[in-house]
Amino acid sequence: MGNKLLNPKISGSPNPLCLHTARWVVPVSGPPIENGAVATFGGEIVRIGRARELQSSYLAEIRDYEDSILCPALINAHTHLELSPLKGRLSPSGSFVDWVRSLVEARSHIGPEEWMPAIKKAVTEMQKEGIIAVGDVGNSDLIPRLSSKVDSNWPFRGIFFRELVRPLASENETDLDMPGANTIWIRDLHCPLRHSFSGHAPYSVAPSVLKAIKAWDQGHGLPFSIHLAESGEEIEFLQTGMGPIKELLEEKGHWPLGYEIPKTSPVNYLDRLGLLDKDTVCVHCVHVDQDDISILAKSGSSICLCPRSNIFLGVGIPPVEALHASGIPLALGTDSLASNDRLSIFAEMACLSRLAPGLSPAVIFRAGTSGGAEALGISEKWGTLAPGKAAIFLAIASGPIGQRDVSEFLVHEGAKGSANWIIG
Ligand SMILES: [Zn+2]
């Protein structure tokens, strides 16, 4: 994808009034508009509607994209760009814990000169795939430093989650010194990513630490994120304190834990800790039952689905139709190149459509756009085409689509088409 790649940075000079017209406009905030137009001025969308109406309302330069589909840029709500050098180095093992072991091992063999070129390549790939914003998770400062460099042409908005893995903290520890909170990259105004903290998973971070992370995020008006209910091993460990995850913790010297095994589901556990609310992004949620779904729905938390990663790891498939039916807001993520061969939200949409045929294409496309923007708290500017949103969006060169539903085309063919960036 991507026969024309523009760096989607907002220019400093005022952009003139412009009408972008095309056979289809898919605003996501409303139904698709045939022969539609998007009016932009000064870097913002000012109106959308039928081309004929907007042309009679505005004296503006017209840019016609003919048989294309204008739609919001995509949101990758969960990835780990710093793991990009692991692309192709890990094979699906059938065991989540074995995959974690091989990830840690492979990561230790990456040479210092390999990190940045692989990360930059992944950044370019995501740009070509029409992604404007990320929920990027990392344990190092590679991404904060790259994204805050003025000359790096860093293209993404969104959140960098500094991920904590800390299974052994004492239950009494409440006043955490959040590492990184006072470093320069947290406050760097040049960095288009906001910086938050995330907990790795319910089994790898002590409950007191999880609560402290959530409190820090809440206090800064930022989303909290956590891998949740990803594997059968996680369910077994939280219920019984046994299984491959216990063995892994023992190997790492993290056993015995300084707290009680919760003996419940991961979702119920987080709910008991008070971690689930509308600003929490639960990543994966493969192993959830109806009670878990009810808890999640009541909490207002978003779920970020990463279907291609789930398939790669063989951890199972989330009950997507039931999650959607309960009203839980859905977002989409690629996870990292250690468990995926692409960083493409279009590819995740096509995969999700195969896994969950009961989900309409419009719902799936919403997950990859406005669902991600809402989960990351950036929906004021991103995720839909509507007045007041940033005038940076996509033109998918579709050719005539005949009688096909336009959302269905985007979900199934988006990854094969050609995406151009429009900056109005
Ligand atoms: Zn992840």
Short mmCIF file of C-alpha atoms and ligand atoms in Angstrom, two decimals:
data_model
loop_
_atom_site.label_atom_id
_atom_site.label_comp_id
_atom_site.label_asym_id
_atom_site.label_seq_id
_atom_site.Cartn_x
_atom_site.Cartn_y
_atom_site.Cartn_z
CA MET A 1 0.00 0.00 0.00
CA GLY A 2 1.00 3.62 -0.34
CA ASN A 3 1.90 4.96 -3.76
CA LYS A 4 2.16 8.41 -2.25
CA LEU A 5 3.50 9.00 1.22
CA LEU A 6 3.33 12.38 2.83
CA ASN A 7 4.67 13.11 6.23
CA PRO A 8 1.48 13.83 8.17
CA LYS A 9 2.80 16.73 10.20
CA ILE A 10 0.69 19.81 10.56
CA SER A 11 2.39 22.63 8.72
CA GLY A 12 2.98 25.90 10.51
CA SER A 13 1.44 28.03 7.73
CA PRO A 14 -2.35 28.47 7.52
CA ASN A 15 -3.90 26.10 5.02
CA PRO A 16 -6.43 27.63 2.60
CA LEU A 17 -10.05 26.60 2.34
CA CYS A 18 -10.18 23.44 0.28
CA LEU A 19 -12.85 20.98 -0.81
CA HIS A 20 -11.74 17.36 -1.05
CA THR A 21 -14.25 15.47 -3.14
CA ALA A 22 -14.52 11.75 -3.91
CA ARG A 23 -16.99 9.07 -4.90
CA TRP A 24 -17.32 8.07 -1.24
CA VAL A 25 -16.72 9.78 2.09
CA VAL A 26 -16.80 7.48 5.14
CA PRO A 27 -16.91 9.82 8.15
CA VAL A 28 -17.43 6.99 10.72
CA SER A 29 -19.35 9.50 12.86
CA GLY A 30 -22.27 9.07 10.40
CA PRO A 31 -23.29 6.98 7.40
CA PRO A 32 -21.13 6.92 4.24
CA ILE A 33 -21.80 9.76 1.80
CA GLU A 34 -21.82 8.98 -1.92
CA ASN A 35 -20.30 11.76 -4.04
CA GLY A 36 -19.18 13.42 -0.83
CA ALA A 37 -16.82 16.19 0.15
CA VAL A 38 -14.71 17.24 3.10
CA ALA A 39 -14.08 20.98 3.53
CA THR A 40 -10.85 21.87 5.31
CA PHE A 41 -9.38 25.15 6.45
CA GLY A 42 -6.35 26.01 8.58
CA GLY A 43 -5.56 22.41 9.39
CA GLU A 44 -9.08 21.51 10.52
CA ILE A 45 -12.12 19.91 8.97
CA VAL A 46 -14.85 22.53 8.80
CA ARG A 47 -17.69 20.58 7.17
CA ILE A 48 -18.55 17.32 5.46
CA GLY A 49 -21.49 16.56 3.19
CA ARG A 50 -22.53 16.01 -0.39
CA ALA A 51 -20.05 17.47 -2.87
CA ARG A 52 -22.73 19.39 -4.76
CA GLU A 53 -23.97 21.11 -1.59
CA LEU A 54 -20.51 22.04 -0.36
CA GLN A 55 -19.46 23.29 -3.80
CA SER A 56 -22.41 25.70 -3.81
CA SER A 57 -21.60 26.87 -0.26
CA TYR A 58 -17.88 27.51 -0.59
CA LEU A 59 -15.63 29.31 -3.03
CA ALA A 60 -12.70 26.99 -2.53
CA GLU A 61 -9.97 25.10 -4.30
CA ILE A 62 -11.36 21.67 -5.25
CA ARG A 63 -9.22 18.56 -5.05
CA ASP A 64 -11.07 15.65 -6.62
CA TYR A 65 -10.01 12.12 -5.69
CA GLU A 66 -12.46 10.56 -8.18
CA ASP A 67 -13.17 6.86 -7.46
CA SER A 68 -11.56 6.97 -4.03
CA ILE A 69 -12.85 6.59 -0.49
CA LEU A 70 -12.06 9.42 1.92
CA CYS A 71 -11.91 8.14 5.50
CA PRO A 72 -10.25 8.87 8.85
CA ALA A 73 -6.64 7.84 9.36
CA LEU A 74 -6.29 4.65 11.39
CA ILE A 75 -5.37 4.21 15.05
CA ASN A 76 -3.08 1.40 16.23
CA ALA A 77 -4.17 1.36 19.86
CA HIS A 78 -1.64 -1.25 21.00
CA THR A 79 1.84 -1.88 19.70
CA HIS A 80 5.43 -2.10 20.95
CA LEU A 81 7.58 -0.34 18.36
CA GLU A 82 10.73 -0.98 20.38
CA LEU A 83 10.36 -4.73 19.69
CA SER A 84 10.53 -4.20 15.92
CA PRO A 85 14.03 -5.79 15.58
CA LEU A 86 12.40 -9.10 16.60
CA LYS A 87 10.46 -9.30 13.34
CA GLY A 88 10.72 -12.83 11.95
CA ARG A 89 12.94 -14.05 14.81
CA LEU A 90 10.25 -15.78 16.86
CA SER A 91 8.11 -18.67 15.76
CA PRO A 92 4.69 -19.53 17.14
CA SER A 93 5.37 -22.03 19.91
CA GLY A 94 1.83 -22.94 20.94
CA SER A 95 2.69 -21.92 24.50
CA PHE A 96 2.38 -18.32 25.60
CA VAL A 97 5.02 -18.70 28.32
CA ASP A 98 7.48 -20.39 25.92
CA TRP A 99 6.99 -17.44 23.57
CA VAL A 100 7.75 -15.01 26.44
CA ARG A 101 10.95 -16.98 27.17
CA SER A 102 12.03 -16.86 23.52
CA LEU A 103 11.22 -13.14 23.35
CA VAL A 104 13.42 -12.36 26.34
CA GLU A 105 16.19 -14.55 24.89
CA ALA A 106 15.97 -13.08 21.37
CA ARG A 107 15.87 -9.54 22.76
CA SER A 108 19.17 -10.12 24.56
CA HIS A 109 20.85 -10.96 21.24
CA ILE A 110 19.86 -7.77 19.41
CA GLY A 111 22.97 -5.73 18.71
CA PRO A 112 22.99 -2.01 19.65
CA GLU A 113 23.20 -1.03 15.99
CA GLU A 114 20.08 -3.04 15.08
CA TRP A 115 17.45 -1.27 17.18
CA MET A 116 16.94 2.11 15.51
CA PRO A 117 16.97 0.99 11.85
CA ALA A 118 14.35 -1.68 12.59
CA ILE A 119 12.20 0.76 14.57
CA LYS A 120 12.40 3.41 11.84
CA LYS A 121 11.42 0.82 9.23
CA ALA A 122 8.39 -0.14 11.34
CA VAL A 123 7.43 3.55 11.71
CA THR A 124 7.53 3.97 7.93
CA GLU A 125 5.48 0.80 7.46
CA MET A 126 2.76 2.07 9.78
CA GLN A 127 2.70 5.43 7.99
CA LYS A 128 2.23 3.67 4.67
CA GLU A 129 -0.59 1.67 6.24
CA GLY A 130 -2.50 4.87 6.98
CA ILE A 131 -1.90 4.96 10.75
CA ILE A 132 -1.88 8.40 12.41
CA ALA A 133 -1.83 7.52 16.11
CA VAL A 134 -0.52 4.81 18.39
CA GLY A 135 -0.82 3.42 21.87
CA ASP A 136 2.83 2.42 21.99
CA VAL A 137 4.10 0.39 24.93
CA GLY A 138 7.76 0.20 25.87
CA ASN A 139 10.16 -0.59 28.69
CA SER A 140 13.02 1.54 27.33
CA ASP A 141 13.34 5.17 26.28
CA LEU A 142 14.02 4.35 22.61
CA ILE A 143 10.63 5.54 21.39
CA PRO A 144 10.36 8.60 23.68
CA ARG A 145 13.77 9.75 22.45
CA LEU A 146 13.05 9.07 18.76
CA SER A 147 9.63 10.72 18.87
CA SER A 148 10.87 13.84 20.63
CA LYS A 149 13.75 14.49 18.23
CA VAL A 150 12.85 17.56 16.22
CA ASP A 151 14.52 16.22 13.06
CA SER A 152 13.21 12.65 13.26
CA ASN A 153 10.00 13.35 11.26
CA TRP A 154 8.11 11.33 13.86
CA PRO A 155 4.60 11.05 12.38
CA PHE A 156 2.38 9.64 15.14
CA ARG A 157 0.14 11.16 17.77
CA GLY A 158 -1.19 9.22 20.72
CA ILE A 159 0.24 7.78 23.90
CA PHE A 160 3.56 6.24 24.87
CA PHE A 161 2.92 3.86 27.76
CA ARG A 162 5.99 3.25 29.88
CA GLU A 163 5.34 -0.31 30.96
CA LEU A 164 6.18 -1.55 34.43
CA VAL A 165 6.87 -5.21 35.26
CA ARG A 166 7.15 -5.49 39.03
CA PRO A 167 5.73 -8.64 40.58
CA LEU A 168 7.48 -8.41 43.93
CA ALA A 169 6.51 -5.03 45.35
CA SER A 170 5.27 -5.15 48.91
CA GLU A 171 1.52 -4.90 49.41
CA ASN A 172 2.16 -1.96 51.74
CA GLU A 173 3.96 0.04 49.09
CA THR A 174 1.68 2.90 48.15
CA ASP A 175 3.97 5.84 47.55
CA LEU A 176 5.72 4.71 44.40
CA ASP A 177 8.54 6.58 42.80
CA MET A 178 7.38 6.30 39.21
CA PRO A 179 10.54 5.80 37.19
CA GLY A 180 10.82 8.20 34.32
CA ALA A 181 8.21 10.61 35.63
CA ASN A 182 10.75 13.36 36.12
CA THR A 183 12.98 12.74 33.16
CA ILE A 184 13.20 15.21 30.33
CA TRP A 185 11.32 13.06 27.83
CA ILE A 186 8.20 13.03 29.94
CA ARG A 187 7.94 16.81 29.77
CA ASP A 188 9.34 17.39 26.30
CA LEU A 189 6.90 19.68 24.53
CA HIS A 190 8.27 18.77 21.10
CA CYS A 191 7.14 15.20 21.52
CA PRO A 192 3.75 14.57 19.87
CA LEU A 193 3.20 11.54 22.10
CA ARG A 194 1.78 12.00 25.58
CA HIS A 195 3.44 9.84 28.19
CA SER A 196 1.52 7.52 30.44
CA PHE A 197 2.31 4.39 32.47
CA SER A 198 0.96 0.89 31.99
CA GLY A 199 1.10 -2.34 33.94
CA HIS A 200 2.33 -5.32 31.93
CA ALA A 201 -0.27 -7.86 33.11
CA PRO A 202 -2.14 -8.92 36.27
CA TYR A 203 0.40 -11.70 36.96
CA SER A 204 3.56 -9.64 36.44
CA VAL A 205 2.79 -6.53 38.48
CA ALA A 206 1.93 -6.50 42.17
CA PRO A 207 -1.55 -5.19 43.03
CA SER A 208 -0.19 -2.21 45.00
CA VAL A 209 1.90 -1.21 41.99
CA LEU A 210 -1.02 -1.61 39.59
CA LYS A 211 -3.11 0.68 41.80
CA ALA A 212 -0.29 3.23 42.00
CA ILE A 213 0.13 3.24 38.21
CA LYS A 214 -3.60 3.73 37.69
CA ALA A 215 -3.64 6.55 40.26
CA TRP A 216 -0.71 8.27 38.50
CA ASP A 217 -2.42 7.99 35.11
CA GLN A 218 -5.71 9.21 36.53
CA GLY A 219 -4.03 12.15 38.22
CA HIS A 220 -2.52 13.20 34.89
CA GLY A 221 -5.71 12.69 32.85
CA LEU A 222 -4.12 9.85 30.90
CA PRO A 223 -5.30 6.39 29.89
CA PHE A 224 -4.11 3.27 31.72
CA SER A 225 -3.39 0.12 29.72
CA ILE A 226 -2.76 -3.53 30.59
CA HIS A 227 -2.52 -6.89 28.80
CA LEU A 228 -5.53 -8.76 30.17
CA ALA A 229 -6.84 -12.33 29.92
CA GLU A 230 -4.52 -13.05 26.99
CA SER A 231 -3.73 -16.72 27.58
CA GLY A 232 -5.04 -19.84 29.30
CA GLU A 233 -1.84 -19.83 31.40
CA GLU A 234 -2.82 -16.42 32.83
CA ILE A 235 -6.27 -17.73 33.83
CA GLU A 236 -4.71 -20.81 35.47
CA PHE A 237 -2.17 -18.76 37.40
CA LEU A 238 -4.63 -16.18 38.75
CA GLN A 239 -7.08 -18.91 39.76
CA THR A 240 -4.62 -21.39 41.31
CA GLY A 241 -1.15 -19.83 41.55
CA MET A 242 0.13 -22.79 39.53
CA GLY A 243 1.17 -23.61 35.97
CA PRO A 244 3.71 -22.30 33.48
CA ILE A 245 3.49 -18.69 34.70
CA LYS A 246 4.46 -19.77 38.22
CA GLU A 247 7.44 -21.62 36.71
CA LEU A 248 8.43 -18.50 34.79
CA LEU A 249 8.23 -16.32 37.91
CA GLU A 250 10.32 -18.88 39.82
CA GLU A 251 12.96 -18.89 37.07
CA LYS A 252 13.21 -15.12 37.33
CA GLY A 253 13.46 -15.15 41.13
CA HIS A 254 10.04 -13.56 41.52
CA TRP A 255 8.62 -16.30 43.71
CA PRO A 256 7.14 -16.41 46.32
CA LEU A 257 5.02 -13.33 45.66
CA GLY A 258 4.48 -10.76 48.35
CA TYR A 259 0.70 -11.00 48.00
CA GLU A 260 -2.13 -13.54 47.82
CA ILE A 261 -3.09 -15.27 44.60
CA PRO A 262 -6.46 -13.64 43.75
CA LYS A 263 -8.22 -16.96 42.91
CA THR A 264 -10.50 -15.30 40.41
CA SER A 265 -10.57 -14.23 36.76
CA PRO A 266 -8.20 -11.48 35.54
CA VAL A 267 -11.15 -9.18 34.81
CA ASN A 268 -12.75 -9.71 38.22
CA TYR A 269 -9.35 -9.20 39.86
CA LEU A 270 -8.79 -5.83 38.17
CA ASP A 271 -12.34 -4.81 39.02
CA ARG A 272 -11.70 -5.63 42.70
CA LEU A 273 -8.57 -3.48 42.57
CA GLY A 274 -10.63 -0.59 41.18
CA LEU A 275 -8.67 -0.42 37.94
CA LEU A 276 -11.51 -0.65 35.45
CA ASP A 277 -13.09 2.57 34.25
CA LYS A 278 -13.58 4.47 31.02
CA ASP A 279 -9.90 5.47 30.93
CA THR A 280 -8.60 1.90 31.06
CA VAL A 281 -7.64 0.02 27.88
CA CYS A 282 -7.77 -3.76 28.36
CA VAL A 283 -5.61 -5.39 25.69
CA HIS A 284 -6.59 -8.82 24.27
CA CYS A 285 -9.43 -10.14 26.52
CA VAL A 286 -9.29 -13.53 24.78
CA HIS A 287 -10.28 -15.59 27.85
CA VAL A 288 -13.33 -13.83 29.26
CA ASP A 289 -16.66 -15.38 30.27
CA GLN A 290 -20.09 -13.78 30.46
CA ASP A 291 -19.50 -12.50 34.02
CA ASP A 292 -16.25 -10.85 32.90
CA ILE A 293 -18.02 -9.30 29.93
CA SER A 294 -20.71 -7.87 32.23
CA ILE A 295 -18.05 -6.36 34.51
CA LEU A 296 -16.20 -4.84 31.56
CA ALA A 297 -19.39 -3.45 30.04
CA LYS A 298 -20.41 -1.83 33.33
CA SER A 299 -16.96 -0.31 33.84
CA GLY A 300 -16.84 1.59 30.52
CA SER A 301 -13.31 0.26 29.85
CA SER A 302 -12.25 -0.22 26.23
CA ILE A 303 -10.95 -3.49 24.87
CA CYS A 304 -8.14 -3.37 22.34
CA LEU A 305 -8.34 -6.50 20.19
CA CYS A 306 -5.14 -7.76 18.54
CA PRO A 307 -6.49 -10.70 16.50
CA ARG A 308 -3.44 -11.43 14.34
CA SER A 309 -1.19 -11.56 17.41
CA ASN A 310 -3.65 -13.91 19.16
CA ILE A 311 -3.54 -16.24 16.17
CA PHE A 312 0.27 -16.09 15.94
CA LEU A 313 0.60 -17.05 19.60
CA GLY A 314 -2.17 -19.64 19.45
CA VAL A 315 -3.75 -18.27 22.63
CA GLY A 316 -7.32 -18.45 21.29
CA ILE A 317 -9.84 -16.07 19.82
CA PRO A 318 -11.73 -13.44 21.84
CA PRO A 319 -15.55 -13.67 21.93
CA VAL A 320 -15.80 -10.59 19.76
CA GLU A 321 -19.51 -10.70 18.95
CA ALA A 322 -20.41 -11.04 22.65
CA LEU A 323 -18.05 -8.20 23.57
CA HIS A 324 -19.64 -5.93 20.98
CA ALA A 325 -23.20 -6.99 21.87
CA SER A 326 -22.58 -5.96 25.48
CA GLY A 327 -21.70 -2.43 24.36
CA ILE A 328 -18.00 -2.55 25.29
CA PRO A 329 -16.05 0.01 23.19
CA LEU A 330 -13.66 -1.85 20.88
CA ALA A 331 -10.30 -0.69 19.51
CA LEU A 332 -7.74 -2.48 17.34
CA GLY A 333 -4.01 -3.02 17.77
CA THR A 334 -1.28 -4.95 16.01
CA ASP A 335 0.77 -5.77 19.12
CA SER A 336 4.45 -6.04 18.21
CA LEU A 337 6.50 -7.54 15.40
CA ALA A 338 7.47 -10.24 17.91
CA SER A 339 3.95 -11.69 17.53
CA ASN A 340 2.86 -10.33 14.17
CA ASP A 341 4.44 -9.99 10.74
CA ARG A 342 2.73 -6.68 9.94
CA LEU A 343 1.83 -3.45 11.68
CA SER A 344 -1.34 -2.95 9.65
CA ILE A 345 -4.71 -2.04 11.13
CA PHE A 346 -6.30 -2.83 7.76
CA ALA A 347 -4.90 -6.37 8.07
CA GLU A 348 -6.30 -6.60 11.64
CA MET A 349 -9.72 -5.49 10.33
CA ALA A 350 -9.72 -8.16 7.62
CA CYS A 351 -8.67 -10.78 10.18
CA LEU A 352 -11.32 -9.69 12.68
CA SER A 353 -13.97 -9.91 9.99
CA ARG A 354 -13.03 -13.55 9.34
CA LEU A 355 -13.00 -14.39 13.07
CA ALA A 356 -16.25 -12.59 13.85
CA PRO A 357 -18.55 -12.79 10.84
CA GLY A 358 -21.41 -11.50 13.01
CA LEU A 359 -19.75 -8.11 13.29
CA SER A 360 -20.74 -5.60 10.61
CA PRO A 361 -17.93 -4.04 8.53
CA ALA A 362 -18.98 -0.60 9.85
CA VAL A 363 -18.40 -1.78 13.44
CA ILE A 364 -15.00 -3.21 12.52
CA PHE A 365 -13.93 -0.04 10.70
CA ARG A 366 -15.07 2.00 13.71
CA ALA A 367 -12.84 -0.11 15.99
CA GLY A 368 -9.80 0.75 13.83
CA THR A 369 -10.58 4.47 13.82
CA SER A 370 -12.86 6.17 16.38
CA GLY A 371 -12.69 3.22 18.81
CA GLY A 372 -8.92 3.55 19.02
CA ALA A 373 -9.07 7.34 19.29
CA GLU A 374 -11.55 7.13 22.18
CA ALA A 375 -9.52 4.46 23.97
CA LEU A 376 -6.41 6.64 23.82
CA GLY A 377 -8.26 9.85 24.75
CA ILE A 378 -7.47 11.60 21.46
CA SER A 379 -10.92 11.62 19.87
CA GLU A 380 -11.13 15.40 20.01
CA LYS A 381 -8.90 15.54 16.90
CA TRP A 382 -8.79 12.00 15.50
CA GLY A 383 -10.87 8.95 14.63
CA THR A 384 -13.69 10.44 12.55
CA LEU A 385 -14.21 13.00 9.81
CA ALA A 386 -16.19 15.78 11.47
CA PRO A 387 -15.99 19.54 11.99
CA GLY A 388 -13.17 20.44 14.39
CA LYS A 389 -11.12 17.29 13.73
CA ALA A 390 -7.62 17.50 12.31
CA ALA A 391 -7.55 17.78 8.53
CA ILE A 392 -5.26 14.79 8.09
CA PHE A 393 -7.03 11.78 6.64
CA LEU A 394 -6.87 9.11 3.96
CA ALA A 395 -7.92 8.69 0.34
CA ILE A 396 -8.12 5.00 -0.47
CA ALA A 397 -7.84 4.59 -4.25
CA SER A 398 -10.51 1.93 -4.61
CA GLY A 399 -11.60 2.21 -8.23
CA PRO A 400 -15.32 1.65 -8.85
CA ILE A 401 -16.70 -0.61 -6.11
CA GLY A 402 -20.05 -1.27 -7.82
CA GLN A 403 -22.77 -2.44 -5.46
CA ARG A 404 -20.36 -3.36 -2.65
CA ASP A 405 -20.88 -1.81 0.74
CA VAL A 406 -18.15 0.82 1.15
CA SER A 407 -17.28 -0.21 4.74
CA GLU A 408 -17.10 -3.83 3.63
CA PHE A 409 -14.70 -2.77 0.88
CA LEU A 410 -12.48 -0.90 3.36
CA VAL A 411 -12.38 -3.83 5.80
CA HIS A 412 -11.62 -6.49 3.18
CA GLU A 413 -9.68 -4.61 0.55
CA GLY A 414 -8.23 -1.67 2.48
CA ALA A 415 -4.91 -3.44 2.98
CA LYS A 416 -4.63 -4.16 -0.75
CA GLY A 417 -5.59 -0.67 -1.96
CA SER A 418 -3.50 2.38 -2.27
CA ALA A 419 -3.72 4.91 0.60
CA ASN A 420 -2.79 8.53 0.08
CA TRP A 421 -2.48 10.98 2.90
CA ILE A 422 -4.56 14.12 2.58
CA ILE A 423 -3.44 17.15 4.53
CA GLY A 424 -5.89 20.01 4.37
ZN ZN B 1 1.38 -6.12 23.82
#
